[in-house]
Coordinates of C-alpha atoms in Angstrom, one line a residue:
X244 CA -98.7 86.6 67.6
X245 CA -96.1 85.5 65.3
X246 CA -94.2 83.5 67.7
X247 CA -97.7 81.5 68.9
X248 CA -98.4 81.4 65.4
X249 CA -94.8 79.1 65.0
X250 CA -95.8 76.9 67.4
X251 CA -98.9 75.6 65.9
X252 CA -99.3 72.6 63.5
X253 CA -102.6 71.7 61.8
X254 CA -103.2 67.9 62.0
X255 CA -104.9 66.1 58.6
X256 CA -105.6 62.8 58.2
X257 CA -106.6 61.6 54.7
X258 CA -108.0 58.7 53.3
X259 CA -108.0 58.6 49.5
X260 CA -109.0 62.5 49.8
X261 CA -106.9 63.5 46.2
X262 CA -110.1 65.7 46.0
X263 CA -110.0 68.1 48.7
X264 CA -106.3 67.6 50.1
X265 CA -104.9 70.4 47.5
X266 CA -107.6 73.1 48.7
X267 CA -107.1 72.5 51.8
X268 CA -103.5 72.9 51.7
X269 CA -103.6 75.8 49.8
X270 CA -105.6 77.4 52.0
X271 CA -103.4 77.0 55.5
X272 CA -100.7 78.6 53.1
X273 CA -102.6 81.6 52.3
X274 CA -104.5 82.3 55.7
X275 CA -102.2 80.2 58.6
X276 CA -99.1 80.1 56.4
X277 CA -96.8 80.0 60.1
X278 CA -99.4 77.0 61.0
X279 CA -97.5 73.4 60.2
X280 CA -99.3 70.7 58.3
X281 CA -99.1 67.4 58.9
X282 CA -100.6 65.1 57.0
X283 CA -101.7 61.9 57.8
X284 CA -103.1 59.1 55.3
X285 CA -104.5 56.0 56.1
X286 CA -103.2 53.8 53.2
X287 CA -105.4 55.7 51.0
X288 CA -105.4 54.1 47.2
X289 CA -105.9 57.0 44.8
X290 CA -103.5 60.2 44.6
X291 CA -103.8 61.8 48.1
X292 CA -99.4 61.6 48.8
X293 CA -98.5 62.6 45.8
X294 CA -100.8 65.9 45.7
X295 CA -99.4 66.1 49.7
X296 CA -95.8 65.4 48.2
X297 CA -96.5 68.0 45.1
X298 CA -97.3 71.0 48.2
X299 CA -94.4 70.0 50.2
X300 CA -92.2 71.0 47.6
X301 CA -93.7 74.2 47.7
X302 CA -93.8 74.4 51.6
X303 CA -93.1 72.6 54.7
X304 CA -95.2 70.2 55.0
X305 CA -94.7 66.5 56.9
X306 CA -96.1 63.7 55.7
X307 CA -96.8 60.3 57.4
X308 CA -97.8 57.9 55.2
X309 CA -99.6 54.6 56.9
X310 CA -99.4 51.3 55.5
X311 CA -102.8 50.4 56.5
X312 CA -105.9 52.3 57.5
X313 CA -105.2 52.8 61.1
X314 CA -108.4 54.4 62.0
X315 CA -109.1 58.3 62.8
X316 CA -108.2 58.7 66.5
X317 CA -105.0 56.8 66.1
X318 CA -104.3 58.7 62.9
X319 CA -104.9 61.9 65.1
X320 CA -102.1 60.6 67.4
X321 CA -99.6 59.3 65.4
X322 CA -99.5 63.0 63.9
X323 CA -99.5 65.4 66.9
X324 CA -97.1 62.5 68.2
X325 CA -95.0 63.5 65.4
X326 CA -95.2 67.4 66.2
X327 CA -94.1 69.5 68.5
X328 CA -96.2 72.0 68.0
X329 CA -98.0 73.7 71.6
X330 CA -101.2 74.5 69.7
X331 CA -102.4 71.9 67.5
X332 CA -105.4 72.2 65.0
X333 CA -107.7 69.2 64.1
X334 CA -108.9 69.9 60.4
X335 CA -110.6 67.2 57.8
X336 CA -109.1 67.4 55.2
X337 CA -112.3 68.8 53.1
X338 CA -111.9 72.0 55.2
X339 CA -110.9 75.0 53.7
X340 CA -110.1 78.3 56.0
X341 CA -111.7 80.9 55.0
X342 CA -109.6 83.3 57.6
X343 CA -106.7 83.1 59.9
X344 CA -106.6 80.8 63.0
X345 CA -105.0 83.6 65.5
X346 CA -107.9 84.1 67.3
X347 CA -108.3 79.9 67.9
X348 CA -104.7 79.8 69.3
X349 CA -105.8 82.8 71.9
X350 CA -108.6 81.0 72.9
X351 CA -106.9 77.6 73.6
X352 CA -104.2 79.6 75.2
X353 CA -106.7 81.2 77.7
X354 CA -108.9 78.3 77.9
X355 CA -107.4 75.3 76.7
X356 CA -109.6 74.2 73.8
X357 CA -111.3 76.2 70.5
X358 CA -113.8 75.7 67.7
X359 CA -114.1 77.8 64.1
X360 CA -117.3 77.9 62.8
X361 CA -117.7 75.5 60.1
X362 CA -119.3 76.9 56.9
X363 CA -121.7 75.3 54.1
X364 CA -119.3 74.8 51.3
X365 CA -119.7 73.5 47.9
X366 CA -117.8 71.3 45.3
X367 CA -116.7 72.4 42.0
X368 CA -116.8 69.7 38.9
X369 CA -112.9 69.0 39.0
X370 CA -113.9 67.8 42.6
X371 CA -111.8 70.8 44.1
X372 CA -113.0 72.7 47.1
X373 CA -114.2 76.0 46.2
X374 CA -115.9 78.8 48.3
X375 CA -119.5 79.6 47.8
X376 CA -120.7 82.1 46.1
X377 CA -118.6 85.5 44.8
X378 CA -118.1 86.5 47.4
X379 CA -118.5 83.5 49.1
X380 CA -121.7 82.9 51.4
X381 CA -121.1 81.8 55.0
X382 CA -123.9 79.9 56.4
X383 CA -123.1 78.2 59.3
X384 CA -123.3 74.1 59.2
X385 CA -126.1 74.7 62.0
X386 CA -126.6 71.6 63.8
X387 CA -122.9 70.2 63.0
X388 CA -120.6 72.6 64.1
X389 CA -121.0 72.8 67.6
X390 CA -123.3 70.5 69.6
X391 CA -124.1 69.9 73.0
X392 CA -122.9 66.4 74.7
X393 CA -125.1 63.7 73.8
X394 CA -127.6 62.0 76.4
X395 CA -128.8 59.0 76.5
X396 CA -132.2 60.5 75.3
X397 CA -130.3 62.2 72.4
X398 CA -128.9 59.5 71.5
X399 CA -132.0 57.2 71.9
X400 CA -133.5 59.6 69.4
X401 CA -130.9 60.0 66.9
X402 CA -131.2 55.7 67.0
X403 CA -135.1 55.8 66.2
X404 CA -134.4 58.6 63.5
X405 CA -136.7 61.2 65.6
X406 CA -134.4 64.0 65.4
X407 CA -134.6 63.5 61.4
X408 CA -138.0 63.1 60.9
X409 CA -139.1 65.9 63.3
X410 CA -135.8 68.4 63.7
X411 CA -137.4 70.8 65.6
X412 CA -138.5 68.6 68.2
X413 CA -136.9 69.8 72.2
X414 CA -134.3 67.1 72.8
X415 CA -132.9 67.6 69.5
X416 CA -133.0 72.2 69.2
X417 CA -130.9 71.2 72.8
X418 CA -128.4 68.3 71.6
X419 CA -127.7 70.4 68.2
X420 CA -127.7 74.0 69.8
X421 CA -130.4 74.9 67.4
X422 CA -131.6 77.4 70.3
X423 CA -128.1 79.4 70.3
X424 CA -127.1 82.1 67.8
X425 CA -124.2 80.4 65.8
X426 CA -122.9 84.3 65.2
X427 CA -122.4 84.8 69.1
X428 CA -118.9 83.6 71.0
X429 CA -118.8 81.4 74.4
X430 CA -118.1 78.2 76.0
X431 CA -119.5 75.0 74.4
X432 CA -119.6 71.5 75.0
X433 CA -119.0 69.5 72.1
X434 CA -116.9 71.4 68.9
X435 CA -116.8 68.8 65.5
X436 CA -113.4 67.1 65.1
X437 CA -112.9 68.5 61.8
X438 CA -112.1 72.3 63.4
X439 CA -110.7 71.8 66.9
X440 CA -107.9 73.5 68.1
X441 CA -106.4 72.1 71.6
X442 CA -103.0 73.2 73.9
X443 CA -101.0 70.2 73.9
X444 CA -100.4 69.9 77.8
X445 CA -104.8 69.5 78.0
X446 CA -103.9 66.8 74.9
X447 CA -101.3 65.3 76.6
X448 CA -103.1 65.2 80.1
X449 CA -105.9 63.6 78.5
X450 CA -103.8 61.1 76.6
X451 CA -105.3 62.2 73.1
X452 CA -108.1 60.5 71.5
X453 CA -109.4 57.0 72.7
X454 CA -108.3 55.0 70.1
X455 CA -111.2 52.4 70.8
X456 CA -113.1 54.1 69.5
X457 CA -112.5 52.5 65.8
X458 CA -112.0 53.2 62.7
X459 CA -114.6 57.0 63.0
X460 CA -117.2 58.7 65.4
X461 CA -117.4 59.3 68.8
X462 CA -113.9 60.0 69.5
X463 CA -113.7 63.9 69.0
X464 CA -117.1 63.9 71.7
X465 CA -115.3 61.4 74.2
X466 CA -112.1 63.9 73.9
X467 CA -114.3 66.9 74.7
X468 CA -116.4 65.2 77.4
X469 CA -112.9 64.3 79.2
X470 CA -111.8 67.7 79.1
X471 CA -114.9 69.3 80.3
X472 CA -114.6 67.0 83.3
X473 CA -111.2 68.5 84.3
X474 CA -112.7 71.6 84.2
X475 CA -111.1 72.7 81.0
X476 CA -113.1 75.4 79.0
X477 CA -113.6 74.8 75.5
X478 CA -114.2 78.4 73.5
X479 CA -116.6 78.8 70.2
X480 CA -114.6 81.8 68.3
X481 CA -117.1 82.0 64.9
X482 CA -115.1 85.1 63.6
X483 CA -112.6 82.3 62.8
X484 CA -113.8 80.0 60.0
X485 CA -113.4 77.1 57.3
X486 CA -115.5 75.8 54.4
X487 CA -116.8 72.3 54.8
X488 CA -117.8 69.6 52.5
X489 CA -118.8 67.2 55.3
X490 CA -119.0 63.5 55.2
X491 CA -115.3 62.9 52.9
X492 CA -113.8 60.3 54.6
X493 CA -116.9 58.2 55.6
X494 CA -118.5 58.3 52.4
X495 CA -115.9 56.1 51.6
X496 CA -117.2 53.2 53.9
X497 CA -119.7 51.5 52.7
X498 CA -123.4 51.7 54.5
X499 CA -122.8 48.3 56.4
X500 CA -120.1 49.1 58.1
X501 CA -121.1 52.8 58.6
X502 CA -124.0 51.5 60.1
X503 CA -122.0 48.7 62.4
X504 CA -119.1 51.2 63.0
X505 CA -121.6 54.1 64.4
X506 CA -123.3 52.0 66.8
X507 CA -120.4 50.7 68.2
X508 CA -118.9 53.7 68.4
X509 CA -122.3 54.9 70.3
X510 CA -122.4 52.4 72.8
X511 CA -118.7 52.7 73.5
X512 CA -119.2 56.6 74.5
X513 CA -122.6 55.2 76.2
X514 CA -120.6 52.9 78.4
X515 CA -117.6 55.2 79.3
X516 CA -119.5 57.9 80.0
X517 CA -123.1 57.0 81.0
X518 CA -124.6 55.7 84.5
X519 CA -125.8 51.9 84.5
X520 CA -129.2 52.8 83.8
X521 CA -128.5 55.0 80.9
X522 CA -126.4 52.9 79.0
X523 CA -129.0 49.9 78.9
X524 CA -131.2 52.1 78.2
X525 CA -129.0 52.8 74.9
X526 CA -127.9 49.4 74.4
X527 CA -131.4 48.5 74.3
X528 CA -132.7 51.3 72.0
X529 CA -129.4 50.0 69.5
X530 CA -131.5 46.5 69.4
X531 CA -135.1 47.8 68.7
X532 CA -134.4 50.5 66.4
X533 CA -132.6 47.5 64.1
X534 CA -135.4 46.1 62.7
X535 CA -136.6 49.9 61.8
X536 CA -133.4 51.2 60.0
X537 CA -132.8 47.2 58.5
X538 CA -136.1 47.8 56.6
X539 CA -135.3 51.1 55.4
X540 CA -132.0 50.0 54.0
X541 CA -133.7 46.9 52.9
X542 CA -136.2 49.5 51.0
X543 CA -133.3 52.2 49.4
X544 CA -130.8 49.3 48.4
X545 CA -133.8 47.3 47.0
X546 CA -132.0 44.3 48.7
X547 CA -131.6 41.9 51.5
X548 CA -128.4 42.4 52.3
X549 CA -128.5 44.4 55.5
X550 CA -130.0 41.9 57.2
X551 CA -126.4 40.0 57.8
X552 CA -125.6 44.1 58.9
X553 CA -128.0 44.8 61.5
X554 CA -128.1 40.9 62.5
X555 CA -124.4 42.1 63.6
X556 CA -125.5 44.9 65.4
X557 CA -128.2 43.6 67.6
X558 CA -125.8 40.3 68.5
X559 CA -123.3 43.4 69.5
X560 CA -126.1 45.4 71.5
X561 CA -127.6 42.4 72.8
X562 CA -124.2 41.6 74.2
X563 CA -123.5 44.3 76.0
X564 CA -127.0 44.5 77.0
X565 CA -126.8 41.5 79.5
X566 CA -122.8 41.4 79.6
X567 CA -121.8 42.0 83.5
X568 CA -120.5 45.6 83.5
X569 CA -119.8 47.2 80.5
X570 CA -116.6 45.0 79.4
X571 CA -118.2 44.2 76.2
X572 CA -118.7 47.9 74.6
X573 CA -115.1 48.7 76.2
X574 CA -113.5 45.6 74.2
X575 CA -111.3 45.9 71.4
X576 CA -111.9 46.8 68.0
X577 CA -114.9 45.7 66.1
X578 CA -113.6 43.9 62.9

């Protein structure tokens, strides 16, 4: 196991994350300590490189440090690019293992891909990482962790804010895996990004992430989607696990271009991976739920200014919704 274990790298991509970068290091020392970081950062502005810089002197630890924010999936690239690792480890940076990963590297050995379970975790009032509980409680990030590939009814659903209002409803216990014991190993379709382990000949077959898919979301589901149609397996191992904050990097955007970013990023998976009538049917569903979630921002911000947001959204939507083909959610980057 030693041997595998040398061959693995854990990718980390960072944006101002001085927070959660230190715990997280710390913790592939004590339980992956033969597992290479690399780190990363998207031009963050706080103190991310130098805590990054402050563990390299303790361990080896490569750093790539991005003049500008080059977006999640590229980030993801430029790192595993940079490694020559045959086992490579997708973690956020407000991860924090909680046991070893030689059970992951197995699994994408036999199979080709492997998730962790991802764990509720909390944070302490320095803004450090810390386990919860003594000794520390592991409830599974149900609903987050794993998930089945989206539909367009899923996603329809997830756009009119039906899976949050009622939870339990059948599209949603499916798309979630809210009807699969989270304690029990298998096959699964759609492992979160922020604990995904994948052999680099499936990573380099499939050409890494889609880097379209810009600057967050969606890329880590079009990545497992294109590997589950080359008949790749991808393995849920929950013995193996990691602490998670959740939401660290996006936080950082603010809720306008969350909102724009997410629903481009939907309809891009929606057009690469949809049939005709499914993707209108999502393009559409982008336009009418606008008017919806523009009034409930309009309500929590106590302001007007997301109608310029979601006037952005439906002129994007409405484009692709009566664009020949499906050129327009395939374009380039949405500034």
């Amino acid at each position: 196991m030693e041997g595998l274990l040398l061959a693995a790298a854990a990718i980390i991509v960072t944006f101002n994350s001085e927070a959660v970068i230190g715990a997280c290091l710390d913790s592939l020392t004590k339980m992956a300590p033969n597992v290479k970081p690399v780190v990363v950062d998207n031009a963050s502005t706080d103190q991310t490189l130098a805590v990054a810089r402050g563990h390299a002197l303790r361990r080896q630890i490569q750093i790539i440090a991005n003049p500008e924010n080059r977006g999640f999936a590229a980030a993801v690239n430029q790192g595993i690019a940079a490694s020559d690792a045959d086992f490579l480890l997708l973690l956020n940076p407000d991860a924090n293992l909680l046991t070893a990963v030689d059970a992951l590297i197995d699994a994408s050995k036999q199979y080709g891909l492997a998730a962790g379970k991802l764990v509720d975790s909390d944070v302490g009032q320095d803004g450090i990482l810390q386990r919860v509980g003594n000794p520390p409680l592991v409830k599974a990030q149900s609903g987050f962790t794993i998930r089945r590939l989206p539909t367009p009814t899923s996603l329809i659903f997830e756009l009119f804010g039906i899976n949050r209002l009622w939870p339990s409803n059948p599209v949603n216990r499916r798309y979630r895996y809210l009807d699969r014991d989270l304690d029990q190993p298998g096959p699964v379709e759609q492992p979160a990004g922020a604990f995904l382990m994948t052999r680099r000949d499936v990573w380099e077959q499939l050409h890494g992430f889609d880097e379209t898919f810009h600057p967050v979301w969606f890329e880590d589901v079009d990545y497992c989607k294109r590997a589950l149609n080359l008949k790749y397996r991808i393995e849920y191992v929950p013995s193996v696990q990691a602490a998670h904050v959740g939401g660290h990097s996006v936080g950082k955007i603010t809720p306008a271009r969350r909102a724009i970013h997410w629903c481009v990023s939907l309809t891009r998976y929606a057009a690469k991976h949809f049939h005709w009538a499914g993707y209108r049917a999502v393009c559409l569903a982008v336009v009418l739920s606008s008017g919806p979630r523009m009034v409930a921002r309009m309500i929590q911000d106590r302001s007007v200014q997301s109608v310029a947001t979601y006037r952005k959204i439906v002129l994007f939507a409405g484009l692709c919704l009566v664009s020949p083909g499906r050129s327009a959610a395939r374009g380039g980057r949405n500034s």
